[in-house]
Amino acid sequence: MTPRPRSISYISLTVSALCAAIAGRMAWDQPRLLLPFALIVILMMLPAYFARRRMRRLLMSGDPERVLGTWQGSLQRVMYPETMAPLMVATAYAAYGWIDAARTALERAVRGPAWEAALEQRLFIETLLDTFEGARGAAVEKAEVLEKMPMPAASFFARLRIARLRRGLLAMARAFAHTSRDSDARALRAAASTSPLIHWAMRYAAAVIAIDHGKKADVPSILAGAPIWPESSAFRHFHNEILAASGNRAP
């Protein structure tokens, strides 16, 4: 998605701050206006709130086809679409365990300058796929490389989000390799809450850690609400196998 020019963002921020200051001053001078102003603010925020809720539910639905349907506009406008569009498609499929579809999308991506520049995204995709395909050692190595990469020039909160995702991906790779560390369960929870797209990948890793640490009774609650995965998703096998290992039966 093409970012807005920075000058426009600054203007929008300035106008919003000015309007808030004016509203605050009026409410201070006339307290009876405080409630109407509060209601107006709430009404202005509600559409964005419900939109985020809908998107979160969609991303946690486990249906990459629906997710990609909402990404069509971005796929068409992305720079270097011959490379970046297939990588975005591969990301969606990989996040839900659709290994074959993700590999096919990766093969369609044109190797060129954009391919080299997208190293972080490629490592992200390949770590997921290696983990789900059973190449656990390779997955851990790639996740370690990703975690040590320099942070991009971005805001504090963007860097925090990237750091959480990187740590979560490494924790996931270690969990499936049965080499988890004490801090990995916390890293998985942080990554799952940061990005609904990888929520279930992190939750299945958390369930593996629970079994390895003798906390089998925690597994049903960890996997509560999981979608009914299709045969094309590796998560279908993981779900049944993890429940069986924890002494629970798959529905």
mmCIF file of C-alpha atoms in Angstrom:
data_model
loop_
_atom_site.group_PDB
_atom_site.id
_atom_site.type_symbol
_atom_site.label_atom_id
_atom_site.label_comp_id
_atom_site.label_asym_id
_atom_site.label_seq_id
_atom_site.Cartn_x
_atom_site.Cartn_y
_atom_site.Cartn_z
ATOM 1 C CA MET A 1 0.000 0.000 0.000
ATOM 2 C CA THR A 2 1.377 3.383 -0.979
ATOM 3 C CA PRO A 3 2.026 5.463 2.136
ATOM 4 C CA ARG A 4 0.651 8.968 2.390
ATOM 5 C CA PRO A 5 3.155 11.800 2.013
ATOM 6 C CA ARG A 6 4.615 12.745 5.385
ATOM 7 C CA SER A 7 3.551 16.388 4.976
ATOM 8 C CA ILE A 8 -0.095 15.317 4.689
ATOM 9 C CA SER A 9 0.235 13.245 7.870
ATOM 10 C CA TYR A 10 1.678 16.221 9.707
ATOM 11 C CA ILE A 11 -1.145 18.475 8.489
ATOM 12 C CA SER A 12 -3.802 15.943 9.566
ATOM 13 C CA LEU A 13 -2.175 15.567 12.968
ATOM 14 C CA THR A 14 -1.962 19.337 13.428
ATOM 15 C CA VAL A 15 -5.589 19.881 12.444
ATOM 16 C CA SER A 16 -6.751 17.086 14.763
ATOM 17 C CA ALA A 17 -4.735 18.491 17.669
ATOM 18 C CA LEU A 18 -6.114 21.986 17.008
ATOM 19 C CA CYS A 19 -9.703 20.749 16.940
ATOM 20 C CA ALA A 20 -9.139 18.798 20.169
ATOM 21 C CA ALA A 21 -7.679 21.899 21.839
ATOM 22 C CA ILE A 22 -10.624 24.042 20.753
ATOM 23 C CA ALA A 23 -13.126 21.437 21.938
ATOM 24 C CA GLY A 24 -11.305 21.084 25.256
ATOM 25 C CA ARG A 25 -11.301 24.842 25.799
ATOM 26 C CA MET A 26 -15.017 25.112 25.037
ATOM 27 C CA ALA A 27 -15.806 22.235 27.386
ATOM 28 C CA TRP A 28 -13.706 23.877 30.102
ATOM 29 C CA ASP A 29 -15.557 27.165 29.734
ATOM 30 C CA GLN A 30 -18.940 25.474 29.447
ATOM 31 C CA PRO A 31 -18.957 22.110 31.298
ATOM 32 C CA ARG A 32 -22.443 21.308 29.959
ATOM 33 C CA LEU A 33 -20.771 20.780 26.557
ATOM 34 C CA LEU A 34 -18.461 18.062 27.920
ATOM 35 C CA LEU A 35 -20.946 15.203 27.510
ATOM 36 C CA PRO A 36 -21.919 16.108 23.904
ATOM 37 C CA PHE A 37 -18.241 16.431 22.957
ATOM 38 C CA ALA A 38 -17.488 13.063 24.563
ATOM 39 C CA LEU A 39 -20.347 11.441 22.648
ATOM 40 C CA ILE A 40 -19.115 12.965 19.382
ATOM 41 C CA VAL A 41 -15.603 11.625 19.982
ATOM 42 C CA ILE A 42 -16.968 8.152 20.762
ATOM 43 C CA LEU A 43 -19.128 8.155 17.639
ATOM 44 C CA MET A 44 -16.144 9.205 15.530
ATOM 45 C CA MET A 45 -14.039 6.362 16.931
ATOM 46 C CA LEU A 46 -16.646 3.610 16.651
ATOM 47 C CA PRO A 47 -16.336 2.912 12.880
ATOM 48 C CA ALA A 48 -12.576 2.422 13.136
ATOM 49 C CA TYR A 49 -13.021 0.241 16.227
ATOM 50 C CA PHE A 50 -15.551 -2.041 14.557
ATOM 51 C CA ALA A 51 -13.442 -2.182 11.375
ATOM 52 C CA ARG A 52 -10.455 -3.367 13.404
ATOM 53 C CA ARG A 53 -12.628 -5.962 15.136
ATOM 54 C CA ARG A 54 -13.895 -7.286 11.811
ATOM 55 C CA MET A 55 -10.384 -7.487 10.417
ATOM 56 C CA ARG A 56 -9.099 -9.247 13.526
ATOM 57 C CA ARG A 57 -11.888 -11.838 13.289
ATOM 58 C CA LEU A 58 -11.100 -12.346 9.620
ATOM 59 C CA LEU A 59 -7.384 -12.807 10.243
ATOM 60 C CA MET A 60 -8.105 -15.309 13.000
ATOM 61 C CA SER A 61 -10.594 -17.238 10.876
ATOM 62 C CA GLY A 62 -7.832 -19.346 9.326
ATOM 63 C CA ASP A 63 -9.172 -18.743 5.806
ATOM 64 C CA PRO A 64 -6.377 -17.377 3.563
ATOM 65 C CA GLU A 65 -8.695 -17.087 0.564
ATOM 66 C CA ARG A 66 -10.936 -14.599 2.383
ATOM 67 C CA VAL A 67 -7.925 -12.723 3.737
ATOM 68 C CA LEU A 68 -6.411 -12.418 0.272
ATOM 69 C CA GLY A 69 -9.759 -11.177 -1.007
ATOM 70 C CA THR A 70 -9.488 -8.182 1.323
ATOM 71 C CA TRP A 71 -5.889 -7.614 0.199
ATOM 72 C CA GLN A 72 -6.711 -7.340 -3.514
ATOM 73 C CA GLY A 73 -6.398 -3.568 -3.582
ATOM 74 C CA SER A 74 -3.000 -3.676 -1.869
ATOM 75 C CA LEU A 75 -1.796 -6.475 -4.145
ATOM 76 C CA GLN A 76 -2.605 -4.362 -7.185
ATOM 77 C CA ARG A 77 -0.969 -1.182 -5.873
ATOM 78 C CA VAL A 78 2.163 -2.633 -4.279
ATOM 79 C CA MET A 79 5.535 -1.598 -5.716
ATOM 80 C CA TYR A 80 7.293 -4.281 -7.796
ATOM 81 C CA PRO A 81 4.083 -6.355 -7.982
ATOM 82 C CA GLU A 82 5.805 -9.159 -9.897
ATOM 83 C CA THR A 83 7.813 -9.873 -6.741
ATOM 84 C CA MET A 84 5.944 -8.386 -3.806
ATOM 85 C CA ALA A 85 2.421 -9.566 -4.673
ATOM 86 C CA PRO A 86 3.426 -13.273 -4.675
ATOM 87 C CA LEU A 87 5.324 -12.719 -1.418
ATOM 88 C CA MET A 88 2.209 -11.244 0.192
ATOM 89 C CA VAL A 89 0.182 -14.213 -1.047
ATOM 90 C CA ALA A 90 2.818 -16.629 0.275
ATOM 91 C CA THR A 91 2.727 -14.873 3.647
ATOM 92 C CA ALA A 92 -1.023 -15.393 3.987
ATOM 93 C CA TYR A 93 -0.873 -19.055 3.006
ATOM 94 C CA ALA A 94 2.168 -19.790 5.185
ATOM 95 C CA ALA A 95 0.604 -18.148 8.234
ATOM 96 C CA TYR A 96 -2.266 -20.659 8.093
ATOM 97 C CA GLY A 97 -0.174 -23.712 7.300
ATOM 98 C CA TRP A 98 -1.083 -23.981 3.614
ATOM 99 C CA ILE A 99 2.378 -25.214 2.676
ATOM 100 C CA ASP A 100 1.865 -26.170 -0.979
ATOM 101 C CA ALA A 101 0.026 -22.958 -1.849
ATOM 102 C CA ALA A 102 2.688 -20.867 -0.117
ATOM 103 C CA ARG A 103 5.509 -22.639 -1.953
ATOM 104 C CA THR A 104 3.705 -22.139 -5.269
ATOM 105 C CA ALA A 105 3.336 -18.408 -4.569
ATOM 106 C CA LEU A 106 7.035 -18.153 -3.683
ATOM 107 C CA GLU A 107 7.999 -19.785 -6.969
ATOM 108 C CA ARG A 108 5.985 -17.160 -8.863
ATOM 109 C CA ALA A 109 7.887 -14.255 -7.277
ATOM 110 C CA VAL A 110 10.348 -12.670 -9.725
ATOM 111 C CA ARG A 111 13.951 -12.741 -8.504
ATOM 112 C CA GLY A 112 15.386 -9.269 -8.787
ATOM 113 C CA PRO A 113 16.152 -6.148 -6.741
ATOM 114 C CA ALA A 114 12.852 -6.345 -4.861
ATOM 115 C CA TRP A 115 13.478 -10.011 -4.054
ATOM 116 C CA GLU A 116 16.788 -9.162 -2.421
ATOM 117 C CA ALA A 117 15.290 -6.198 -0.592
ATOM 118 C CA ALA A 118 12.509 -8.389 0.803
ATOM 119 C CA LEU A 119 14.904 -10.628 2.732
ATOM 120 C CA GLU A 120 13.092 -10.097 6.030
ATOM 121 C CA GLN A 121 9.725 -11.105 4.608
ATOM 122 C CA ARG A 122 11.255 -14.104 2.853
ATOM 123 C CA LEU A 123 12.911 -15.276 6.073
ATOM 124 C CA PHE A 124 9.573 -14.887 7.836
ATOM 125 C CA ILE A 125 7.787 -17.028 5.244
ATOM 126 C CA GLU A 126 10.527 -19.633 5.008
ATOM 127 C CA THR A 127 10.776 -19.997 8.784
ATOM 128 C CA LEU A 128 7.061 -20.768 8.953
ATOM 129 C CA LEU A 129 7.248 -23.247 6.090
ATOM 130 C CA ASP A 130 10.379 -24.998 7.341
ATOM 131 C CA THR A 131 8.768 -25.359 10.759
ATOM 132 C CA PHE A 132 5.576 -26.852 9.353
ATOM 133 C CA GLU A 133 7.440 -29.127 6.943
ATOM 134 C CA GLY A 134 9.574 -30.579 9.723
ATOM 135 C CA ALA A 135 12.873 -28.862 8.849
ATOM 136 C CA ARG A 136 13.085 -27.611 12.415
ATOM 137 C CA GLY A 137 16.841 -26.958 12.524
ATOM 138 C CA ALA A 138 16.713 -24.834 9.376
ATOM 139 C CA ALA A 139 13.708 -22.955 10.755
ATOM 140 C CA VAL A 140 15.550 -22.059 13.961
ATOM 141 C CA GLU A 141 18.601 -20.892 11.987
ATOM 142 C CA LYS A 142 16.514 -18.627 9.746
ATOM 143 C CA ALA A 143 14.577 -17.221 12.700
ATOM 144 C CA GLU A 144 17.860 -16.427 14.442
ATOM 145 C CA VAL A 145 19.132 -14.610 11.364
ATOM 146 C CA LEU A 146 15.887 -12.647 11.189
ATOM 147 C CA GLU A 147 15.969 -11.717 14.861
ATOM 148 C CA LYS A 148 19.511 -10.302 14.506
ATOM 149 C CA MET A 149 18.748 -8.183 11.447
ATOM 150 C CA PRO A 150 18.973 -4.395 11.927
ATOM 151 C CA MET A 151 15.708 -2.685 12.705
ATOM 152 C CA PRO A 152 14.215 -0.607 9.861
ATOM 153 C CA ALA A 153 13.867 3.140 10.217
ATOM 154 C CA ALA A 154 10.409 3.367 11.754
ATOM 155 C CA SER A 155 8.523 4.732 14.733
ATOM 156 C CA PHE A 156 9.102 3.379 18.232
ATOM 157 C CA PHE A 157 5.840 1.442 18.212
ATOM 158 C CA ALA A 158 6.532 -0.021 14.758
ATOM 159 C CA ARG A 159 9.951 -1.218 15.912
ATOM 160 C CA LEU A 160 8.395 -2.682 19.057
ATOM 161 C CA ARG A 161 5.892 -4.583 16.944
ATOM 162 C CA ILE A 162 8.626 -5.908 14.647
ATOM 163 C CA ALA A 163 10.717 -6.990 17.631
ATOM 164 C CA ARG A 164 7.779 -8.888 19.126
ATOM 165 C CA LEU A 165 7.077 -10.665 15.837
ATOM 166 C CA ARG A 166 10.714 -11.631 15.403
ATOM 167 C CA ARG A 167 10.997 -12.968 18.937
ATOM 168 C CA GLY A 168 7.714 -14.818 18.552
ATOM 169 C CA LEU A 169 8.832 -16.439 15.299
ATOM 170 C CA LEU A 170 12.069 -17.632 16.899
ATOM 171 C CA ALA A 171 10.152 -18.927 19.922
ATOM 172 C CA MET A 172 7.789 -20.797 17.581
ATOM 173 C CA ALA A 173 10.675 -22.416 15.693
ATOM 174 C CA ARG A 174 12.318 -23.484 18.957
ATOM 175 C CA ALA A 175 9.034 -24.826 20.313
ATOM 176 C CA PHE A 176 8.491 -27.162 17.356
ATOM 177 C CA ALA A 177 12.147 -28.186 17.575
ATOM 178 C CA HIS A 178 11.559 -28.983 21.281
ATOM 179 C CA THR A 179 14.348 -26.628 22.342
ATOM 180 C CA SER A 180 12.235 -23.892 23.919
ATOM 181 C CA ARG A 181 13.530 -21.495 26.563
ATOM 182 C CA ASP A 182 11.829 -20.118 29.646
ATOM 183 C CA SER A 183 10.983 -16.816 27.958
ATOM 184 C CA ASP A 184 9.505 -18.370 24.809
ATOM 185 C CA ALA A 185 5.949 -18.824 26.103
ATOM 186 C CA ARG A 186 5.786 -15.113 26.889
ATOM 187 C CA ALA A 187 7.234 -14.231 23.466
ATOM 188 C CA LEU A 188 4.582 -16.387 21.774
ATOM 189 C CA ARG A 189 1.767 -14.649 23.644
ATOM 190 C CA ALA A 190 3.151 -11.224 22.742
ATOM 191 C CA ALA A 191 3.456 -12.132 19.040
ATOM 192 C CA ALA A 192 -0.028 -13.679 18.949
ATOM 193 C CA SER A 193 -1.561 -10.505 20.375
ATOM 194 C CA THR A 194 0.526 -8.290 18.083
ATOM 195 C CA SER A 195 -0.524 -9.917 14.813
ATOM 196 C CA PRO A 196 -3.782 -11.880 14.394
ATOM 197 C CA LEU A 197 -2.353 -13.253 11.139
ATOM 198 C CA ILE A 198 0.057 -15.492 13.041
ATOM 199 C CA HIS A 199 -2.116 -15.959 16.122
ATOM 200 C CA TRP A 200 -2.720 -19.652 15.553
ATOM 201 C CA ALA A 201 0.862 -20.471 14.600
ATOM 202 C CA MET A 202 1.925 -18.982 17.929
ATOM 203 C CA ARG A 203 -0.835 -20.794 19.835
ATOM 204 C CA TYR A 204 0.104 -24.194 18.451
ATOM 205 C CA ALA A 205 3.716 -23.525 19.412
ATOM 206 C CA ALA A 206 2.531 -22.563 22.903
ATOM 207 C CA ALA A 207 0.630 -25.857 23.124
ATOM 208 C CA VAL A 208 3.786 -27.779 22.196
ATOM 209 C CA ILE A 209 5.689 -25.980 24.953
ATOM 210 C CA ALA A 210 2.929 -26.793 27.453
ATOM 211 C CA ILE A 211 3.202 -30.504 26.611
ATOM 212 C CA ASP A 212 7.006 -30.455 26.776
ATOM 213 C CA HIS A 213 6.851 -28.808 30.209
ATOM 214 C CA GLY A 214 4.334 -31.288 31.585
ATOM 215 C CA LYS A 215 1.366 -28.903 31.488
ATOM 216 C CA LYS A 216 -0.915 -31.009 29.303
ATOM 217 C CA ALA A 217 -4.033 -29.791 31.091
ATOM 218 C CA ASP A 218 -3.385 -26.303 29.677
ATOM 219 C CA VAL A 219 -3.594 -27.427 26.046
ATOM 220 C CA PRO A 220 -7.402 -27.302 25.546
ATOM 221 C CA SER A 221 -7.555 -23.706 26.769
ATOM 222 C CA ILE A 222 -4.582 -22.722 24.617
ATOM 223 C CA LEU A 223 -6.287 -24.090 21.497
ATOM 224 C CA ALA A 224 -9.809 -22.959 22.419
ATOM 225 C CA GLY A 225 -11.581 -21.334 19.489
ATOM 226 C CA ALA A 226 -9.297 -22.779 16.840
ATOM 227 C CA PRO A 227 -10.891 -23.002 13.376
ATOM 228 C CA ILE A 228 -11.774 -26.318 11.771
ATOM 229 C CA TRP A 229 -8.745 -26.553 9.509
ATOM 230 C CA PRO A 230 -9.058 -27.995 6.001
ATOM 231 C CA GLU A 231 -6.910 -30.862 4.786
ATOM 232 C CA SER A 232 -4.757 -28.381 2.875
ATOM 233 C CA SER A 233 -3.521 -26.868 6.138
ATOM 234 C CA ALA A 234 -0.766 -28.428 8.215
ATOM 235 C CA PHE A 235 -2.604 -27.103 11.252
ATOM 236 C CA ARG A 236 -5.230 -29.831 10.859
ATOM 237 C CA HIS A 237 -2.577 -32.459 11.554
ATOM 238 C CA PHE A 238 -0.955 -30.379 14.303
ATOM 239 C CA HIS A 239 -4.279 -29.856 16.042
ATOM 240 C CA ASN A 240 -5.135 -33.536 16.218
ATOM 241 C CA GLU A 241 -1.595 -34.601 17.091
ATOM 242 C CA ILE A 242 -1.208 -32.021 19.871
ATOM 243 C CA LEU A 243 -4.564 -32.866 21.415
ATOM 244 C CA ALA A 244 -3.696 -36.572 21.335
ATOM 245 C CA ALA A 245 -0.303 -35.937 22.941
ATOM 246 C CA SER A 246 -2.000 -33.960 25.702
ATOM 247 C CA GLY A 247 -4.441 -36.771 26.409
ATOM 248 C CA ASN A 248 -7.399 -35.067 24.773
ATOM 249 C CA ARG A 249 -9.394 -36.166 21.777
ATOM 250 C CA ALA A 250 -9.926 -34.054 18.672
ATOM 251 C CA PRO A 251 -13.550 -33.014 18.141
#
